[in-house]
Amino acid sequence: MACIAVLLTLLSLLLSLLSGWLTITTHDQWWFGFFLIAVALLQLTRCLPTTRLHCMAGTVIVVLILALLATYVVPRSWISLEDWQRIFTDASYTQPFYLLRPPILALMALCMATFSTLLPIHHRHARLILVLMGAVLALLYLSTGSSSANELQPTTPAGFNVALMLLILAQACVLPGELWQLRKLLLAPIVISMVVLSGTLFAWHYQNQQNLHDMDTFTHTLSDNVTERLGQTLHAQQQAMWRFASFWGLFNRAPSHTEWARQAQEIVNDFNYIKRIVYIAPDGRAARTYPSENNTRLIGHNLYDLVDNEPLRQALVYGESSATQTTDLPEGGRGIIYYMPVTGLNSGRIPGAIAYFVEPTALFETQRGYIAKEQIGLTASEHSNTFFRIRPTQHLSQGKYCNLLAVGDDALTVCIRPALSRLYEQRSFLPDVTLVLGLVLTYLFYSMMYFFLRLRHEHVQLQHANRNLSDEINKRIALQREVEWLARHDELTKLPNRRYFMERVQAYHDELPLTVMIIDLDYFKSINDRLGHQEGDRYLKEVASAARVPIEDHPGILARYGGEEFIACLPHCSLTQAKILAEQIRRDIIALDLFQPETGDTVTVSIGIATTHELRHDLATLVLEADQALYSAKRSGRNRVEYSV
């Protein structure tokens, strides 16, 4: 099986290299190819003796995979699209980074494969669930990922997909045969973890579909907003032109050139897509125009000569507002002509009509700022003939959303395509967070169940073994006594430790006068630093033996207080007796003739003494007074005995 695993890994590596070479010019999913090659090499070097290098390389791969995974689950309010773009790409890449990163299913399958490769061989149970999870994710991606309609979740080249499956199959072959012996322990955890995994994938798929629906709704809303803005602009224009025509109805005559130019200029300034405004006489001839430039072809021109003259007839004869379809304008170009009758206020007759030429291209230009802000591309067409297009610099979605816009007597088709970056901003990261957390929970459920069953199995075995170990009871009792002794004594000096000292001293509470003595080796740190810790331990043992004899002969108790400090408690011991005893201990330690590297002489000690004659004394206060006396001895030059006054 190991040979098959190596062969499959080599095939995966070669296929990844070949697919990467074929897509090197397009940079298509090169991150995915890099990870496949890296994990395959990691799998091949698994059995080499370079364990540290293997772990370091695997750690780097895991960090990179987790960094890419962060682009799916980290909220965009924390790290923006531009920040991710700068992290993962440079100026030479024209595509957004989210089109270069692996799809999340493929990325998680790679993550499972990497963790499985890094785990030690004896962690069979953990590697098993990782391989199973990776296989399920890879199969799900191969079955649904290639046909995904989500443009923000690009598909990977077929060669990379096959290489991923070969890599997971290779890891499955590496799983040792001993797993069959653990089948009773593994069956229930695997079943439960697969149920959790199925629920996770179902929730992810449902939320992902809901996410796609929300993005589709958002794009439809953008399309409706553009059409609504254009419709509002046209409505405002018609209201303004109605007021403009009503104004001339007050005079019951044709306007003068100056009057016409002054009033028409305000309309053109407000609606810059109106190419020209014309005052038409009752016979259909153009009497006034604005702007006046290049009007030689239009002044005196009979607009009844136009092909589509029925709207003009409705305005002049019937007094009804009307408009043409997109048509050739008298002065050149194409546009839509709106007609509004000028009706006399008192007479009710129609002294003329107002015609204004709307240029659709200029109309759509008014929305350029909004389109750029919303990051969408817009095309406008008339009977399948596109006459206007705005395309931003960003990559656009393949989805096209169209609405009809009534302009005059015509219906223009307005289509938008949102930028992929705009969709990315609207995309919810909840499905990806659900997937990642679900995979973590799957692994945790599996591990908890496995260890629970394993502990129960070991507990049963332990109960069976305990029935055969009754002859070990005495040994255990002896061992317990030894443990209790160690819990109360210092293992190095064999003296009582601080806790046992405090317990023993409580028995001397009423045996007054009561003396506490603290003994500290002078310059002990230099002994450890210059002679070594082993020599320092020897010094401590000899000092403890020398001080123990006179104190226990009193009788009293000597304990190791911590580090190089010893503490003694002497019941029925006055201050005078304590000073004599302390001087004896100091001289006995000097007599040991232990070399002191700091002074070049023998090892000495400083001793602090505190004595109480009060029945209601506090042991902690007594120890503190002895400690203060000790520090007084230290400050006075060491190698001396000081007592608390």
XYZ file of C-alpha atoms in Angstrom:
645
model
C 0.000 0.000 0.000
C 2.905 2.347 0.690
C 4.176 1.896 -2.886
C 0.719 2.714 -4.253
C 0.595 5.826 -2.086
C 3.978 7.001 -3.384
C 2.889 6.330 -6.984
C -0.361 8.278 -6.547
C 1.496 11.155 -4.916
C 3.975 11.281 -7.801
C 1.119 11.294 -10.308
C -0.535 14.131 -8.380
C 2.732 16.083 -8.349
C 3.355 15.612 -12.093
C -0.225 16.525 -12.970
C -0.030 19.651 -10.796
C 3.220 20.715 -12.463
C 1.777 20.118 -15.933
C -1.439 22.004 -15.197
C 0.525 24.835 -13.618
C 2.739 25.098 -16.706
C -0.292 25.208 -19.000
C -1.887 28.029 -16.986
C 1.273 29.990 -16.184
C 0.523 32.692 -18.732
C -2.992 33.345 -17.414
C -2.114 33.001 -13.697
C -5.282 30.900 -13.445
C -5.509 29.510 -9.901
C -1.733 29.409 -9.439
C -2.248 29.523 -5.660
C -4.132 26.242 -5.878
C -1.409 24.695 -8.026
C 1.287 25.901 -5.635
C -0.448 24.306 -2.650
C -0.980 21.025 -4.509
C 2.702 20.835 -5.430
C 3.787 21.791 -1.898
C 1.534 19.244 -0.164
C 2.583 16.503 -2.613
C 6.253 17.210 -1.898
C 5.451 17.256 1.808
C 3.822 13.854 1.498
C 6.824 12.433 -0.392
C 9.310 13.721 2.206
C 7.259 12.364 5.095
C 9.481 9.315 5.606
C 12.773 11.196 5.345
C 14.828 11.769 8.513
C 14.572 15.557 8.161
C 11.666 15.799 10.598
C 12.355 19.374 11.645
C 12.531 20.605 8.046
C 9.332 18.692 7.254
C 7.492 20.371 10.138
C 8.795 23.826 9.229
C 7.721 23.484 5.598
C 4.341 22.134 6.650
C 3.859 25.017 9.073
C 4.569 27.541 6.310
C 2.012 25.858 4.035
C -0.602 25.804 6.805
C -0.041 29.498 7.543
C -0.484 30.381 3.854
C -3.644 28.281 3.582
C -5.079 29.865 6.724
C -4.207 33.308 5.350
C -6.204 32.571 2.201
C -8.969 31.117 4.333
C -9.078 34.391 6.256
C -10.138 36.171 3.049
C -13.369 34.165 3.215
C -14.254 34.532 6.892
C -12.797 37.871 8.042
C -15.419 40.666 7.857
C -14.720 43.253 5.196
C -15.101 45.984 7.819
C -11.845 44.669 9.305
C -9.859 44.138 6.102
C -11.099 45.722 2.889
C -10.976 44.366 -0.650
C -8.099 46.709 -1.506
C -6.082 45.452 1.482
C -6.478 41.827 0.414
C -5.540 42.823 -3.128
C -2.275 44.368 -1.904
C -1.474 41.377 0.301
C -1.943 38.616 -2.268
C -1.173 40.288 -5.614
C 1.030 42.975 -7.105
C 0.652 45.500 -9.902
C 1.303 42.900 -12.616
C -1.953 41.070 -11.872
C -4.989 42.583 -13.508
C -7.495 40.149 -12.031
C -8.928 40.646 -8.535
C -7.436 38.383 -5.901
C -10.766 36.629 -5.242
C -10.595 35.240 -8.779
C -7.101 33.869 -8.079
C -7.724 32.195 -4.712
C -8.948 28.585 -4.632
C -12.662 27.981 -4.038
C -13.365 27.425 -0.368
C -14.315 23.749 -0.775
C -11.064 23.016 -2.592
C -9.132 25.138 -0.102
C -10.581 23.268 2.889
C -9.858 19.924 1.194
C -6.246 21.073 0.792
C -6.209 22.136 4.434
C -7.370 18.673 5.536
C -4.699 17.048 3.338
C -1.983 19.280 4.802
C -2.964 18.593 8.413
C -3.127 14.873 7.678
C 0.400 14.979 6.256
C 1.771 16.843 9.270
C 0.255 14.591 11.931
C 2.561 11.917 13.385
C 2.066 8.380 12.104
C 0.786 7.098 15.452
C -2.168 9.550 15.337
C -4.101 7.154 13.138
C -7.560 8.140 14.304
C -6.998 11.851 13.639
C -5.525 11.240 10.190
C -8.485 9.022 9.310
C -11.118 11.711 9.918
C -9.024 14.353 8.147
C -8.697 12.165 5.051
C -12.431 11.408 5.105
C -13.344 15.075 5.462
C -10.941 16.021 2.670
C -12.385 13.362 0.372
C -15.977 14.486 1.016
C -15.085 18.138 0.394
C -13.171 17.322 -2.785
C -15.987 15.139 -4.157
C -18.564 17.804 -3.346
C -16.482 20.435 -5.095
C -15.954 18.270 -8.179
C -19.677 17.542 -8.366
C -20.935 21.089 -7.819
C -18.007 23.508 -8.045
C -17.429 23.235 -11.787
C -21.039 24.139 -12.517
C -21.315 26.867 -9.891
C -23.007 30.040 -11.041
C -21.179 32.102 -8.452
C -18.672 34.247 -10.317
C -16.884 35.101 -7.069
C -16.174 31.391 -6.580
C -14.091 30.578 -9.667
C -13.540 27.045 -10.856
C -10.129 25.427 -10.958
C -8.507 23.739 -13.968
C -9.447 20.093 -14.417
C -5.819 19.003 -13.972
C -5.695 20.526 -10.504
C -8.959 18.833 -9.548
C -7.692 15.390 -10.557
C -4.382 16.042 -8.783
C -6.285 16.874 -5.575
C -8.209 13.603 -5.690
C -5.011 11.616 -6.369
C -3.350 13.274 -3.376
C -6.248 12.387 -1.064
C -6.292 8.812 -2.377
C -2.568 8.570 -1.675
C -3.135 9.646 1.910
C -5.913 7.099 2.275
C -3.491 4.376 1.168
C -0.939 5.472 3.764
C -3.407 4.861 6.611
C -2.078 1.816 8.499
C -3.868 -1.479 8.594
C -4.063 -1.325 12.374
C -7.149 0.854 11.985
C -9.126 -2.310 11.289
C -8.301 -3.504 14.795
C -9.761 -0.268 16.171
C -12.960 -0.491 14.138
C -15.139 -0.881 17.229
C -13.758 2.354 18.633
C -13.851 4.227 15.308
C -17.247 3.236 13.909
C -19.460 5.359 16.170
C -17.227 8.490 16.013
C -17.075 8.281 12.214
C -20.851 7.930 11.893
C -21.512 10.871 14.230
C -18.878 13.069 12.579
C -20.258 12.300 9.115
C -23.741 13.305 10.307
C -22.335 16.608 11.614
C -20.403 17.097 8.377
C -23.523 16.444 6.296
C -25.466 19.006 8.311
C -22.641 21.503 7.900
C -22.495 21.057 4.146
C -26.283 21.314 3.862
C -26.284 24.558 5.882
C -23.404 25.904 3.804
C -25.141 25.053 0.536
C -28.426 26.591 1.668
C -26.777 29.783 2.888
C -24.675 29.960 -0.269
C -27.775 29.727 -2.438
C -29.435 32.381 -0.304
C -26.325 34.484 -0.736
C -26.550 34.148 -4.518
C -30.227 35.077 -4.368
C -29.438 38.177 -2.295
C -26.746 39.269 -4.749
C -29.159 38.703 -7.632
C -31.791 40.787 -5.848
C -29.213 43.489 -5.196
C -28.309 43.608 -8.891
C -31.973 43.785 -9.903
C -32.368 46.657 -7.459
C -29.440 48.474 -9.056
C -31.028 48.002 -12.480
C -34.368 49.299 -11.212
C -32.658 52.279 -9.572
C -30.948 53.297 -12.813
C -34.194 53.016 -14.767
C -36.100 54.886 -12.058
C -33.562 57.714 -12.016
C -33.833 58.059 -15.788
C -37.626 57.983 -15.558
C -37.608 60.666 -12.850
C -35.359 62.813 -15.021
C -37.728 62.468 -17.984
C -40.739 63.210 -15.782
C -39.106 66.372 -14.423
C -38.253 67.378 -17.977
C -41.859 66.949 -19.146
C -43.163 68.969 -16.205
C -40.721 71.757 -16.958
C -41.637 71.754 -20.653
C -45.361 71.825 -19.817
C -44.804 74.949 -17.726
C -42.660 76.363 -20.536
C -45.461 75.853 -23.114
C -48.093 77.242 -20.721
C -46.013 80.384 -20.284
C -46.214 81.196 -23.998
C -49.962 80.587 -23.974
C -50.359 83.730 -21.885
C -49.301 85.937 -24.840
C -51.470 84.495 -27.685
C -48.629 85.284 -30.083
C -45.290 83.983 -31.208
C -42.393 85.006 -28.912
C -39.714 87.426 -30.049
C -36.162 86.213 -30.589
C -34.968 87.773 -27.311
C -37.862 86.422 -25.249
C -37.477 82.987 -26.735
C -33.718 82.803 -26.213
C -33.962 83.951 -22.584
C -36.624 81.425 -21.549
C -35.313 78.505 -23.605
C -31.804 78.945 -22.245
C -33.001 78.128 -18.732
C -34.566 74.873 -19.966
C -31.427 73.794 -21.829
C -29.266 74.639 -18.827
C -31.417 72.448 -16.557
C -31.699 69.570 -19.028
C -28.492 69.492 -21.017
C -29.560 66.429 -22.991
C -32.205 68.526 -24.804
C -30.439 69.268 -28.070
C -32.793 71.973 -29.343
C -36.101 73.727 -28.509
C -38.275 74.939 -31.420
C -41.357 77.170 -31.539
C -43.627 75.888 -34.335
C -46.149 78.103 -36.122
C -49.695 76.808 -36.776
C -48.697 75.825 -40.331
C -45.955 73.526 -39.001
C -42.980 75.748 -39.826
C -40.179 76.380 -37.324
C -40.366 80.032 -36.270
C -37.929 80.182 -33.343
C -35.109 77.867 -32.223
C -32.672 77.653 -29.367
C -29.725 77.389 -29.472
C -29.517 79.736 -32.437
C -26.246 78.305 -33.734
C -26.493 76.207 -36.912
C -30.233 76.908 -37.225
C -30.215 77.867 -40.890
C -31.495 74.437 -41.894
C -34.291 74.506 -39.335
C -35.766 78.046 -39.461
C -38.667 77.991 -41.856
C -38.481 74.234 -42.178
C -41.903 72.595 -42.240
C -41.892 69.830 -39.663
C -44.896 68.241 -41.360
C -42.352 67.063 -43.912
C -40.930 64.634 -41.350
C -41.709 60.988 -41.881
C -43.311 60.709 -38.455
C -45.550 63.824 -38.520
C -48.575 62.428 -36.677
C -47.324 63.604 -33.250
C -47.028 67.184 -34.614
C -50.588 67.004 -35.970
C -51.869 65.915 -32.536
C -50.219 68.943 -30.938
C -51.273 71.596 -33.501
C -54.708 70.281 -34.426
C -55.937 68.444 -31.324
C -53.911 70.215 -28.646
C -52.450 66.994 -27.238
C -48.887 66.421 -26.093
C -47.130 63.705 -28.081
C -43.704 62.408 -29.060
C -42.062 60.484 -31.862
C -40.059 57.308 -31.764
C -36.308 57.536 -32.260
C -36.011 59.232 -35.620
C -33.683 61.288 -37.828
C -33.626 64.899 -36.664
C -33.999 67.736 -39.226
C -30.553 69.087 -38.441
C -28.848 65.684 -38.454
C -28.381 62.927 -35.949
C -30.992 60.751 -34.262
C -33.206 61.549 -31.340
C -36.755 61.797 -30.072
C -38.956 64.832 -30.721
C -41.483 65.863 -28.057
C -44.405 68.162 -29.042
C -46.441 70.280 -26.632
C -49.274 72.566 -27.786
C -49.262 76.254 -26.877
C -52.871 76.944 -25.896
C -54.165 80.488 -25.508
C -55.267 81.203 -21.968
C -58.440 83.164 -22.885
C -59.174 82.265 -26.492
C -58.452 78.563 -26.203
C -56.996 78.533 -29.704
C -53.622 76.992 -30.508
C -51.216 79.681 -31.778
C -48.394 77.179 -32.109
C -46.525 74.322 -30.476
C -43.238 73.642 -28.708
C -40.931 70.941 -30.020
C -37.801 69.850 -28.206
C -35.284 67.322 -29.432
C -34.005 64.808 -26.852
C -30.744 63.068 -27.631
C -30.815 59.643 -25.847
C -27.037 59.422 -25.675
C -26.832 62.703 -23.772
C -29.721 61.562 -21.567
C -27.774 58.488 -20.431
C -24.645 60.571 -19.950
C -26.433 62.317 -17.083
C -26.196 59.073 -15.115
C -22.458 58.585 -15.569
C -21.617 59.801 -12.049
C -24.153 57.483 -10.409
C -22.996 54.557 -12.543
C -19.370 55.155 -11.597
C -20.309 55.399 -7.915
C -22.266 52.138 -7.984
C -19.542 50.387 -10.052
C -21.788 49.078 -12.787
C -21.602 48.873 -16.558
C -24.553 50.200 -18.610
C -25.659 49.657 -22.196
C -28.672 51.220 -23.925
C -30.104 49.825 -27.142
C -32.935 50.500 -29.538
C -34.373 47.448 -31.261
C -31.209 45.405 -30.451
C -28.936 48.183 -31.782
C -26.678 49.391 -28.987
C -26.148 53.153 -29.167
C -24.698 53.866 -25.707
C -22.254 52.035 -23.422
C -20.476 52.866 -20.155
C -17.944 50.335 -18.890
C -15.961 50.891 -15.665
C -12.373 49.765 -15.242
C -13.367 46.916 -12.895
C -14.151 43.407 -14.072
C -17.863 43.093 -14.754
C -20.209 40.281 -13.904
C -21.433 38.027 -16.678
C -25.019 38.478 -15.519
C -27.009 41.113 -17.402
C -30.159 42.700 -15.981
C -32.342 44.694 -18.369
C -35.336 47.029 -18.043
C -37.420 48.947 -20.576
C -37.359 52.746 -20.431
C -40.154 54.713 -22.166
C -38.609 57.697 -23.957
C -41.155 59.506 -26.098
C -43.093 56.985 -28.150
C -40.193 54.529 -28.020
C -39.059 51.907 -25.534
C -35.298 51.702 -24.990
C -33.667 48.662 -23.447
C -31.391 49.574 -20.528
C -29.092 46.787 -19.312
C -26.598 46.851 -16.438
C -23.785 44.530 -15.349
C -22.410 45.112 -11.841
C -18.672 45.058 -11.208
C -17.421 41.905 -9.496
C -15.898 44.053 -6.757
C -19.371 45.490 -6.063
C -20.829 42.001 -5.759
C -17.937 41.000 -3.526
C -18.765 43.845 -1.163
C -22.381 42.686 -0.987
C -21.490 39.036 -0.570
C -22.116 37.687 2.925
C -19.306 35.716 4.561
C -21.781 33.768 6.736
C -21.811 30.618 4.514
C -18.021 30.370 4.646
C -17.943 30.933 8.410
C -20.589 28.229 8.774
C -18.488 25.835 6.699
C -15.270 26.471 8.639
C -16.930 26.253 12.061
C -18.837 23.151 10.981
C -15.627 21.416 9.923
C -14.005 22.313 13.238
C -17.037 20.970 15.117
C -16.949 17.812 13.019
C -13.368 17.162 14.055
C -14.108 18.005 17.694
C -17.144 15.696 17.824
C -15.089 12.915 16.312
C -12.199 13.433 18.743
C -14.465 13.696 21.793
C -16.395 10.582 20.854
C -13.241 8.635 20.067
C -11.513 9.568 23.329
C -14.679 8.902 25.299
C -14.940 5.379 23.875
C -11.237 4.840 24.264
C -11.305 5.947 27.893
C -14.284 3.703 28.570
C -12.468 0.787 26.953
C -9.357 1.488 28.991
C -11.480 1.842 32.122
C -12.912 -1.620 31.598
C -9.443 -3.005 31.095
C -8.266 -1.185 34.222
C -11.048 -2.679 36.324
C -10.103 -6.138 35.090
C -6.467 -5.489 35.888
C -7.245 -4.205 39.391
C -8.756 -7.535 40.320
C -5.370 -9.147 39.632
C -3.317 -6.590 41.531
C -4.371 -7.269 45.131
C -0.837 -8.428 45.918
C 0.437 -4.937 45.124
C -1.510 -3.284 47.942
C 1.385 -3.367 50.410
C 3.737 -1.904 47.869
C 1.278 0.858 47.200
C 0.966 1.592 50.941
C 4.725 1.842 51.255
C 4.847 4.051 48.226
C 2.129 6.230 49.700
C 4.107 6.666 52.884
C 7.129 7.646 50.880
C 5.069 10.157 48.969
C 3.719 11.596 52.202
C 7.248 11.897 53.553
C 8.359 13.671 50.379
C 5.367 15.990 50.636
C 6.577 17.087 54.099
C 10.332 17.084 53.635
C 12.916 18.633 51.393
C 14.379 15.889 49.218
C 17.835 17.476 49.048
C 18.534 18.189 52.735
C 16.086 15.665 54.234
C 14.822 18.447 56.464
C 11.152 19.260 56.980
C 9.802 21.617 54.335
C 8.105 24.919 55.002
C 4.570 23.496 55.147
C 5.476 20.741 57.607
C 7.416 23.265 59.687
C 4.296 25.410 60.049
C 2.273 22.368 61.158
C 4.858 21.361 63.766
C 5.286 24.871 65.157
C 1.600 25.048 66.092
C 2.349 22.495 68.852
C 4.874 24.898 70.446
C 2.434 27.776 70.747
C 2.192 27.638 74.568
C 5.817 26.636 75.282
C 7.212 30.085 76.171
C 9.582 31.696 75.668
C 9.453 30.769 71.988
C 12.286 31.586 69.591
C 12.375 31.614 65.813
C 15.755 31.558 64.086
C 16.382 32.120 60.335
C 19.749 30.994 58.921
C 20.922 32.215 55.505
C 24.120 31.275 53.621
C 26.162 34.318 52.684
C 26.835 34.917 48.963
C 25.233 31.612 48.034
C 24.459 32.764 44.487
C 28.167 33.020 43.720
C 28.563 29.345 44.704
C 25.986 28.252 42.115
C 27.294 30.655 39.481
C 30.989 29.765 39.862
C 31.081 26.242 41.250
C 27.865 24.912 39.704
C 24.514 23.872 41.062
C 25.684 20.401 42.038
C 28.323 21.879 44.300
C 25.742 24.307 45.676
C 23.476 21.362 46.529
C 26.359 19.670 48.381
C 26.978 22.831 50.415
C 23.298 22.993 51.364
C 23.312 19.393 52.581
C 26.436 19.852 54.726
C 25.181 23.122 56.214
C 21.820 21.491 56.992
C 23.553 18.562 58.744
C 25.767 20.890 60.805
C 22.860 23.107 61.933
C 20.452 20.262 62.582
C 22.316 18.590 65.458
C 22.413 21.468 68.009
C 18.859 22.560 67.211
C 17.322 19.111 67.575
C 19.396 18.536 70.769
C 17.750 21.589 72.375
C 15.124 20.166 71.330
C 13.705 22.152 68.420
C 12.882 21.782 64.738
C 14.947 22.892 61.743
C 13.385 23.161 58.267
C 14.385 24.385 54.842
C 12.648 27.715 54.365
C 13.477 28.192 50.689
C 16.585 28.478 48.559
C 19.601 28.935 50.849
C 17.478 29.838 53.904
C 16.728 27.582 56.894
C 14.301 28.271 59.718
C 14.276 26.879 63.241
C 11.752 26.989 66.072
C 12.993 26.523 69.649
C 10.411 26.150 72.458
C 11.394 27.136 76.047
C 14.358 29.040 74.626
C 15.203 32.518 75.898
C 16.977 35.151 73.834
C 20.249 34.501 75.685
C 20.073 30.776 75.010
C 19.166 31.443 71.392
C 22.179 33.731 70.859
C 24.529 31.094 72.340
C 22.999 28.406 70.155
C 23.161 30.619 67.050
C 26.838 31.436 67.660
C 27.561 27.726 68.019
C 25.829 27.036 64.681
C 27.738 29.884 62.998
C 31.089 28.535 64.238
C 30.196 24.936 63.306
C 29.453 25.987 59.731
C 32.734 27.887 59.498
C 34.427 24.730 60.757
C 33.074 22.849 57.734
C 35.748 24.704 55.756
C 33.619 24.998 52.620
C 35.228 27.269 50.051
C 33.382 30.541 49.277
C 34.404 31.874 45.808
C 32.991 35.344 46.470
C 35.211 36.082 49.492
C 37.969 33.544 48.877
C 37.417 32.266 52.439
C 35.120 29.649 53.976
C 31.349 29.642 53.743
C 29.610 31.674 56.467
C 26.034 32.232 57.518
C 23.984 35.145 58.823
C 21.385 34.416 61.512
C 18.354 36.411 62.596
C 16.620 35.706 65.952
C 13.205 36.712 67.291
C 11.911 35.662 70.743
C 8.501 36.159 72.342
C 7.270 35.778 75.930
C 3.663 36.614 75.128
C 1.028 33.928 75.238
C -1.088 35.574 72.544
C 1.661 35.941 69.983
C 1.410 35.725 66.181
C 3.750 33.234 64.543
C 3.779 35.171 61.260
C 4.868 38.318 63.109
C 7.586 36.365 64.902
C 8.908 35.012 61.614
C 8.829 38.505 60.124
C 10.856 39.888 63.062
C 13.411 37.115 62.656
C 13.597 37.878 58.947
C 14.172 41.571 59.682
C 16.937 40.628 62.122
C 18.484 38.460 59.386
C 18.526 41.362 56.945
C 20.044 43.512 59.659
C 22.855 40.943 59.931
C 23.246 41.069 56.142
C 23.485 44.839 56.145
C 25.974 44.789 59.009
C 28.488 42.749 57.043
C 27.192 39.148 57.166
C 28.699 36.236 59.171
C 26.983 37.392 62.335
C 23.981 36.892 64.593
C 21.399 39.635 65.024
C 18.266 39.590 67.145
C 15.012 41.511 67.045
C 14.637 44.086 69.833
